[in-house]
C-alpha positions as a Markdown table, in Angstrom:
| # | Residue | x | y | z |
|---|---|---|---|---|
| 1 | Unk | -60.4 | 16.6 | -15.0 |
| 2 | Unk | -61.2 | 17.8 | -18.7 |
| 3 | Unk | -57.8 | 18.6 | -19.4 |
| 4 | Unk | -56.5 | 17.2 | -22.6 |
| 5 | Unk | -53.8 | 14.9 | -22.5 |
| 6 | Unk | -50.6 | 17.0 | -22.6 |
| 7 | Unk | -47.4 | 16.3 | -23.9 |
| 8 | Unk | -45.4 | 17.1 | -20.4 |
| 9 | Unk | -48.3 | 15.8 | -18.1 |
| 10 | Unk | -48.6 | 12.6 | -20.2 |
| 11 | Unk | -45.1 | 11.6 | -20.0 |
| 12 | Unk | -45.4 | 12.4 | -16.2 |
| 13 | Unk | -48.4 | 10.3 | -15.9 |
| 14 | Unk | -46.7 | 7.5 | -17.8 |
| 15 | Unk | -44.5 | 7.2 | -14.8 |
| 16 | Unk | -41.5 | 9.2 | -13.1 |
| 17 | Unk | -38.7 | 8.0 | -11.2 |
| 18 | Unk | -36.2 | 8.9 | -8.1 |
| 19 | Unk | -32.9 | 8.5 | -10.1 |
| 20 | Unk | -31.3 | 11.1 | -12.0 |
| 21 | Unk | -31.4 | 11.0 | -15.8 |
| 22 | Unk | -27.8 | 10.0 | -15.8 |
| 23 | Unk | -28.2 | 7.1 | -13.2 |
| 24 | Unk | -31.3 | 5.9 | -15.3 |
| 25 | Unk | -29.0 | 6.2 | -18.7 |
| 26 | Unk | -26.4 | 4.1 | -17.1 |
| 27 | Unk | -28.5 | 1.4 | -15.3 |
| 28 | Unk | -31.3 | 0.5 | -18.1 |
| 29 | Unk | -31.2 | -3.3 | -18.5 |
| 30 | Unk | -35.1 | -3.6 | -18.6 |
| 31 | Unk | -38.0 | -1.5 | -20.1 |
| 32 | Unk | -38.9 | 0.2 | -16.8 |
| 33 | Unk | -35.8 | 1.7 | -16.3 |
| 34 | Unk | -34.9 | 2.9 | -19.9 |
| 35 | Unk | -38.5 | 4.2 | -20.2 |
| 36 | Unk | -38.1 | 6.2 | -17.3 |
| 37 | Unk | -34.6 | 7.6 | -18.3 |
| 38 | Unk | -36.4 | 8.9 | -21.3 |
| 39 | Unk | -38.9 | 10.6 | -19.2 |
| 40 | Unk | -36.3 | 11.9 | -17.3 |
| 41 | Unk | -34.4 | 13.4 | -20.2 |
| 42 | Unk | -37.6 | 15.1 | -21.9 |
| 43 | Unk | -38.1 | 16.9 | -18.4 |
| 44 | Unk | -34.6 | 18.5 | -19.0 |
| 45 | Unk | -35.2 | 19.2 | -22.7 |
| 46 | Unk | -32.6 | 16.9 | -23.9 |
| 47 | Unk | -34.8 | 15.4 | -26.7 |
| 48 | Unk | -32.0 | 13.7 | -28.5 |
| 49 | Unk | -31.0 | 11.6 | -25.6 |
| 50 | Unk | -34.6 | 11.1 | -24.6 |
| 51 | Unk | -35.0 | 9.4 | -28.2 |
| 52 | Unk | -32.2 | 7.3 | -27.5 |
| 53 | Unk | -33.3 | 6.0 | -24.4 |
| 54 | Unk | -37.1 | 5.5 | -25.6 |
| 55 | Unk | -35.8 | 3.7 | -28.5 |
| 56 | Unk | -33.8 | 1.3 | -26.2 |
| 57 | Unk | -37.2 | 1.2 | -24.2 |
| 58 | Unk | -39.1 | 0.0 | -27.4 |
| 59 | Unk | -36.4 | -2.6 | -28.2 |
| 60 | Unk | -37.0 | -3.9 | -24.6 |
| 61 | Unk | -40.9 | -4.0 | -24.5 |
| 62 | Unk | -42.3 | -7.3 | -24.0 |
| 63 | Unk | -46.1 | -6.8 | -23.6 |
| 64 | Unk | -48.9 | -4.5 | -25.6 |
| 65 | Unk | -48.8 | -2.0 | -22.7 |
| 66 | Unk | -45.1 | -1.7 | -22.8 |
| 67 | Unk | -45.2 | -1.4 | -26.8 |
| 68 | Unk | -47.7 | 1.4 | -26.8 |
| 69 | Unk | -46.2 | 3.2 | -24.0 |
| 70 | Unk | -42.7 | 3.4 | -26.1 |
| 71 | Unk | -44.3 | 4.6 | -29.3 |
| 72 | Unk | -46.2 | 7.1 | -27.3 |
| 73 | Unk | -43.0 | 8.7 | -25.5 |
| 74 | Unk | -41.4 | 8.3 | -29.1 |
| 75 | Unk | -44.3 | 10.4 | -30.9 |
| 76 | Unk | -43.9 | 13.1 | -28.3 |
| 77 | Unk | -40.1 | 13.2 | -28.5 |
| 78 | Unk | -40.4 | 13.2 | -32.4 |
| 79 | Unk | -42.8 | 15.9 | -32.3 |
| 80 | Unk | -40.7 | 17.9 | -30.3 |
| 81 | Unk | -37.9 | 17.5 | -32.8 |
| 82 | Unk | -39.6 | 18.5 | -35.5 |
| 83 | Unk | -39.4 | 15.1 | -37.0 |
| 84 | Unk | -42.6 | 14.5 | -38.3 |
| 85 | Unk | -42.3 | 11.3 | -40.3 |
| 86 | Unk | -41.2 | 9.6 | -37.3 |
| 87 | Unk | -44.3 | 11.4 | -35.4 |
| 88 | Unk | -46.7 | 9.9 | -38.1 |
| 89 | Unk | -44.8 | 6.3 | -37.8 |
| 90 | Unk | -45.0 | 6.2 | -34.0 |
| 91 | Unk | -48.5 | 7.5 | -33.5 |
| 92 | Unk | -50.2 | 5.3 | -36.0 |
| 93 | Unk | -48.3 | 2.2 | -34.4 |
| 94 | Unk | -49.3 | 3.4 | -30.8 |
| 95 | Unk | -52.9 | 3.6 | -32.0 |
| 96 | Unk | -52.7 | 0.3 | -33.7 |
| 97 | Unk | -51.6 | -1.4 | -30.8 |
| 98 | Unk | -54.3 | -0.3 | -28.6 |
| 99 | Unk | -57.1 | -1.0 | -31.1 |
| 100 | Unk | -55.7 | -4.5 | -31.5 |
| 101 | Unk | -55.9 | -5.0 | -27.9 |
| 102 | Unk | -59.1 | -5.1 | -25.9 |
| 103 | Unk | -57.8 | -4.8 | -22.5 |
| 104 | Unk | -55.9 | -1.5 | -24.0 |
| 105 | Unk | -59.1 | -0.4 | -25.6 |
| 106 | Unk | -61.1 | -0.5 | -22.3 |
| 107 | Unk | -58.4 | 1.6 | -20.3 |
| 108 | Unk | -57.0 | 3.7 | -23.1 |
| 109 | Unk | -59.4 | 5.0 | -25.9 |
| 110 | Unk | -58.7 | 8.5 | -24.8 |
| 111 | Unk | -55.0 | 7.9 | -25.5 |
| 112 | Unk | -56.2 | 6.1 | -28.8 |
| 113 | Unk | -57.9 | 9.1 | -29.9 |
| 114 | Unk | -54.7 | 11.3 | -28.9 |
| 115 | Unk | -52.7 | 9.2 | -31.1 |
| 116 | Unk | -54.9 | 9.7 | -34.1 |
| 117 | Unk | -54.7 | 13.7 | -33.4 |
| 118 | Unk | -50.9 | 13.5 | -33.4 |
| 119 | Unk | -50.7 | 11.4 | -36.7 |
| 120 | Unk | -53.2 | 13.9 | -38.0 |
| 121 | Unk | -50.9 | 17.0 | -37.0 |
| 122 | Unk | -47.8 | 15.1 | -38.4 |
| 123 | Unk | -49.5 | 14.2 | -41.6 |
| 124 | Unk | -50.5 | 18.0 | -42.2 |
| 125 | Unk | -46.9 | 18.9 | -41.8 |
| 126 | Unk | -46.2 | 16.2 | -44.3 |
| 127 | Unk | -48.8 | 17.7 | -46.8 |
| 128 | Unk | -50.6 | 14.3 | -46.6 |
| 129 | Unk | -54.1 | 15.3 | -47.0 |
| 130 | Unk | -55.5 | 11.8 | -47.3 |
| 131 | Unk | -53.8 | 10.9 | -44.0 |
| 132 | Unk | -55.1 | 13.9 | -42.4 |
| 133 | Unk | -58.5 | 13.2 | -43.3 |
| 134 | Unk | -58.3 | 9.6 | -42.0 |
| 135 | Unk | -56.5 | 10.1 | -38.8 |
| 136 | Unk | -58.7 | 13.4 | -38.0 |
| 137 | Unk | -61.9 | 11.0 | -38.4 |
| 138 | Unk | -60.6 | 8.4 | -36.2 |
| 139 | Unk | -59.8 | 11.2 | -33.4 |
| 140 | Unk | -63.4 | 12.2 | -33.6 |
| 141 | Unk | -64.9 | 8.6 | -33.6 |
| 142 | Unk | -62.9 | 7.5 | -30.7 |
| 143 | Unk | -62.6 | 10.5 | -28.4 |
| 144 | Unk | -64.7 | 9.6 | -25.2 |
| 145 | Unk | -65.1 | 13.1 | -24.2 |
| 146 | Unk | -66.0 | 14.5 | -27.8 |
| 147 | Unk | -70.0 | 14.5 | -27.3 |
| 148 | Unk | -72.6 | 14.1 | -29.8 |
| 149 | Unk | -72.8 | 16.3 | -32.8 |
| 150 | Unk | -69.3 | 15.8 | -34.1 |
| 151 | Unk | -68.4 | 14.8 | -37.6 |
| 152 | Unk | -65.1 | 14.9 | -39.6 |
| 153 | Unk | -64.8 | 17.0 | -42.6 |
| 154 | Unk | -61.9 | 16.0 | -44.9 |
| 155 | Unk | -59.2 | 17.0 | -45.1 |
| 156 | Unk | -58.6 | 18.4 | -41.7 |
| 157 | Unk | -61.7 | 20.0 | -40.1 |
| 158 | Unk | -64.5 | 19.1 | -37.7 |
| 159 | Unk | -67.9 | 20.5 | -37.4 |
| 160 | Unk | -70.6 | 20.3 | -34.8 |
| 161 | Unk | -74.2 | 20.4 | -35.4 |
| 162 | Unk | -74.8 | 23.6 | -33.8 |
| 163 | Unk | -72.6 | 25.2 | -36.3 |
| 164 | Unk | -68.9 | 25.4 | -34.7 |
| 165 | Unk | -66.3 | 24.6 | -36.9 |
| 166 | Unk | -62.9 | 23.7 | -36.1 |
| 167 | Unk | -60.0 | 23.5 | -38.6 |
| 168 | Unk | -56.9 | 21.6 | -37.8 |
| 169 | Unk | -54.1 | 24.3 | -37.4 |
| 170 | Unk | -50.6 | 24.4 | -38.8 |
| 171 | Unk | -47.1 | 25.4 | -37.3 |
| 172 | Unk | -47.4 | 22.4 | -34.6 |
| 173 | Unk | -50.7 | 23.0 | -33.1 |
| 174 | Unk | -52.8 | 19.9 | -32.5 |
| 175 | Unk | -56.4 | 20.1 | -32.5 |
| 176 | Unk | -57.3 | 17.2 | -30.0 |
| 177 | Unk | -60.0 | 17.7 | -27.6 |
| 178 | Unk | -63.7 | 18.3 | -29.0 |
| 179 | Unk | -65.5 | 19.1 | -25.7 |
| 180 | Unk | -69.3 | 18.5 | -25.4 |
| 181 | Unk | -69.6 | 15.7 | -22.5 |
| 182 | Unk | -71.0 | 16.3 | -19.2 |
| 183 | Unk | -71.4 | 20.0 | -18.5 |
| 184 | Unk | -68.7 | 21.4 | -20.9 |
| 185 | Unk | -70.1 | 23.4 | -24.0 |
| 186 | Unk | -68.7 | 22.2 | -27.5 |
| 187 | Unk | -65.5 | 23.7 | -28.2 |
| 188 | Unk | -62.2 | 23.1 | -30.3 |
| 189 | Unk | -59.3 | 22.8 | -28.3 |
| 190 | Unk | -55.7 | 23.7 | -29.7 |
| 191 | Unk | -52.2 | 22.4 | -28.1 |
| 192 | Unk | -48.9 | 23.6 | -29.2 |
| 193 | Unk | -45.6 | 22.1 | -28.6 |
| 194 | Unk | -44.9 | 24.3 | -25.5 |
| 195 | Unk | -48.3 | 22.8 | -23.8 |
| 196 | Unk | -50.1 | 25.9 | -24.2 |
| 197 | Unk | -53.9 | 25.0 | -24.8 |
| 198 | Unk | -56.5 | 27.2 | -26.4 |
| 199 | Unk | -60.0 | 26.1 | -26.4 |
| 200 | Unk | -62.4 | 28.1 | -28.7 |
| 201 | Unk | -66.2 | 28.1 | -27.8 |
| 202 | Unk | -69.0 | 29.3 | -29.8 |
| 203 | Unk | -71.3 | 31.9 | -27.9 |
| 204 | Unk | -70.8 | 33.6 | -24.5 |
| 205 | Unk | -69.5 | 30.7 | -22.5 |
| 206 | Unk | -67.5 | 33.1 | -20.2 |
| 207 | Unk | -69.0 | 32.0 | -17.0 |
| 208 | Unk | -69.3 | 28.3 | -18.1 |
| 209 | Unk | -65.6 | 28.2 | -18.6 |
| 210 | Unk | -64.7 | 29.8 | -15.2 |
| 211 | Unk | -67.1 | 27.1 | -13.7 |
| 212 | Unk | -65.4 | 24.3 | -15.7 |
| 213 | Unk | -62.0 | 25.2 | -14.7 |
| 214 | Unk | -63.2 | 25.6 | -11.0 |
| 215 | Unk | -64.5 | 22.2 | -11.0 |
| 216 | Unk | -61.6 | 20.8 | -13.1 |
| 217 | Unk | -58.5 | 21.6 | -10.7 |
| 218 | Unk | -58.1 | 21.3 | -7.1 |
| 219 | Unk | -57.0 | 24.9 | -6.6 |
| 220 | Unk | -58.0 | 27.9 | -8.2 |
| 221 | Unk | -57.3 | 31.6 | -7.5 |
| 222 | Unk | -57.6 | 34.8 | -9.2 |
| 223 | Unk | -54.2 | 36.8 | -10.5 |
| 224 | Unk | -53.8 | 40.2 | -11.6 |
| 225 | Unk | -54.0 | 40.4 | -15.4 |
| 226 | Unk | -50.5 | 40.4 | -16.9 |
| 227 | Unk | -49.3 | 43.5 | -18.3 |
| 228 | Unk | -49.1 | 42.3 | -21.9 |
| 229 | Unk | -52.8 | 41.1 | -21.5 |
| 230 | Unk | -54.2 | 44.5 | -20.1 |
| 231 | Unk | -56.0 | 45.4 | -23.6 |
| 232 | Unk | -58.3 | 42.3 | -23.2 |
| 233 | Unk | -58.9 | 42.9 | -19.4 |
| 234 | Unk | -62.3 | 44.4 | -19.9 |
| 235 | Unk | -64.1 | 40.7 | -19.9 |
| 236 | Unk | -61.3 | 38.5 | -18.9 |
| 237 | Unk | -60.0 | 36.9 | -15.8 |
| 238 | Unk | -56.5 | 35.4 | -15.1 |
| 239 | Unk | -56.5 | 32.1 | -12.9 |
| 240 | Unk | -53.8 | 30.3 | -11.1 |
| 241 | Unk | -54.6 | 26.4 | -11.5 |
| 242 | Unk | -51.8 | 25.3 | -9.3 |
| 243 | Unk | -49.7 | 22.1 | -10.5 |
| 244 | Unk | -51.4 | 19.0 | -11.8 |
| 245 | Unk | -49.0 | 16.6 | -10.2 |
| 246 | Unk | -46.5 | 17.3 | -7.0 |
| 247 | Unk | -43.6 | 17.3 | -9.7 |
| 248 | Unk | -45.1 | 19.4 | -12.3 |
| 249 | Unk | -44.9 | 22.9 | -13.2 |
| 250 | Unk | -48.0 | 25.2 | -12.3 |
| 251 | Unk | -50.4 | 26.2 | -14.7 |
| 252 | Unk | -52.5 | 29.2 | -15.3 |
| 253 | Unk | -55.5 | 29.9 | -17.4 |
| 254 | Unk | -57.0 | 33.4 | -19.3 |
| 255 | Unk | -60.6 | 33.3 | -20.1 |
| 256 | Unk | -61.8 | 36.0 | -22.3 |
| 257 | Unk | -64.8 | 37.1 | -24.4 |
| 258 | Unk | -64.4 | 38.3 | -28.0 |
| 259 | Unk | -66.2 | 39.9 | -30.6 |
| 260 | Unk | -69.0 | 41.4 | -28.7 |
| 261 | Unk | -69.2 | 37.9 | -26.4 |
| 262 | Unk | -69.9 | 35.9 | -29.7 |
| 263 | Unk | -66.9 | 33.6 | -28.7 |
| 264 | Unk | -65.1 | 32.7 | -25.6 |
| 265 | Unk | -61.3 | 32.0 | -25.7 |
| 266 | Unk | -59.5 | 29.9 | -22.9 |
| 267 | Unk | -55.8 | 29.9 | -22.8 |
| 268 | Unk | -54.3 | 27.4 | -20.4 |
| 269 | Unk | -50.5 | 27.3 | -20.4 |
| 270 | Unk | -47.5 | 26.8 | -17.9 |
| 271 | Unk | -46.8 | 29.6 | -15.4 |
| 272 | Unk | -43.3 | 30.0 | -17.0 |
| 273 | Unk | -44.9 | 31.0 | -20.6 |
| 274 | Unk | -43.5 | 34.5 | -21.7 |
| 275 | Unk | -46.2 | 36.9 | -21.7 |
| 276 | Unk | -45.1 | 38.0 | -25.3 |
| 277 | Unk | -46.1 | 34.4 | -26.4 |
| 278 | Unk | -49.4 | 34.7 | -24.6 |
| 279 | Unk | -50.2 | 38.0 | -26.3 |
| 280 | Unk | -49.5 | 36.4 | -29.7 |
| 281 | Unk | -51.7 | 33.5 | -29.3 |
| 282 | Unk | -54.4 | 35.8 | -28.0 |
| 283 | Unk | -54.3 | 38.0 | -31.0 |
| 284 | Unk | -54.1 | 35.0 | -33.4 |
| 285 | Unk | -57.2 | 33.2 | -32.1 |
| 286 | Unk | -59.3 | 36.3 | -31.4 |
| 287 | Unk | -58.8 | 37.2 | -35.2 |
| 288 | Unk | -59.9 | 33.7 | -35.9 |
| 289 | Unk | -63.1 | 34.2 | -33.8 |
């Protein structure tokens, strides 16, 4: 699947548990139970309690994989809490653990790129332009799906040889994926802390985006256009993508052309996302395009 490593999806992928968060918190003598307890608290949006359990998991970690996983989830939790100094620290440590272990490099190079992107976002919030530039370059260099033709531009951008420019955005947006591999068109992908993703393509990639979504998801069906988005319904499709895992929330995608088809935008988001939020995001990215 071409989807980026979402915050909510990532913690599910790192491991789920049948225990309640309270039970996990009360019986956490080893890394696995503490780590799963942190995941359970994240899923209930109790990030302070999640941080306590993740810090416990970090103290109990004994292998490079466990040390990385603890710092990855602490990165996610810290970003949700707006603790950008901790986000920068944990993401940099997670990145370093992967890059120092050949076995983890083989399995988790996408995650190394993800951690570099998280560090760039945190550094942007901390107004550290030099660190933004360094982390952004590492993200582009290591991302296995970035494709050819991308280069980092200090302090916070990326440019493709075909002319598409991807600036890093503020207000918690993470510019992570620079797709171009396989059959995907080169495009900038942004995610916010509510797991809403926006993919920006240069040119008329409307049909290509529909094909990409159909190929990347097990079930895809078309929905009636949301009322808040009827003004863009001329050249737009709203799709139900189903749930990426049995325990995660269903997702939707809005594909639309803007600027007389000179750019294509795809918004991918949890089904519970308020329509007003989608309208604001659509207007924001359409204005940029």
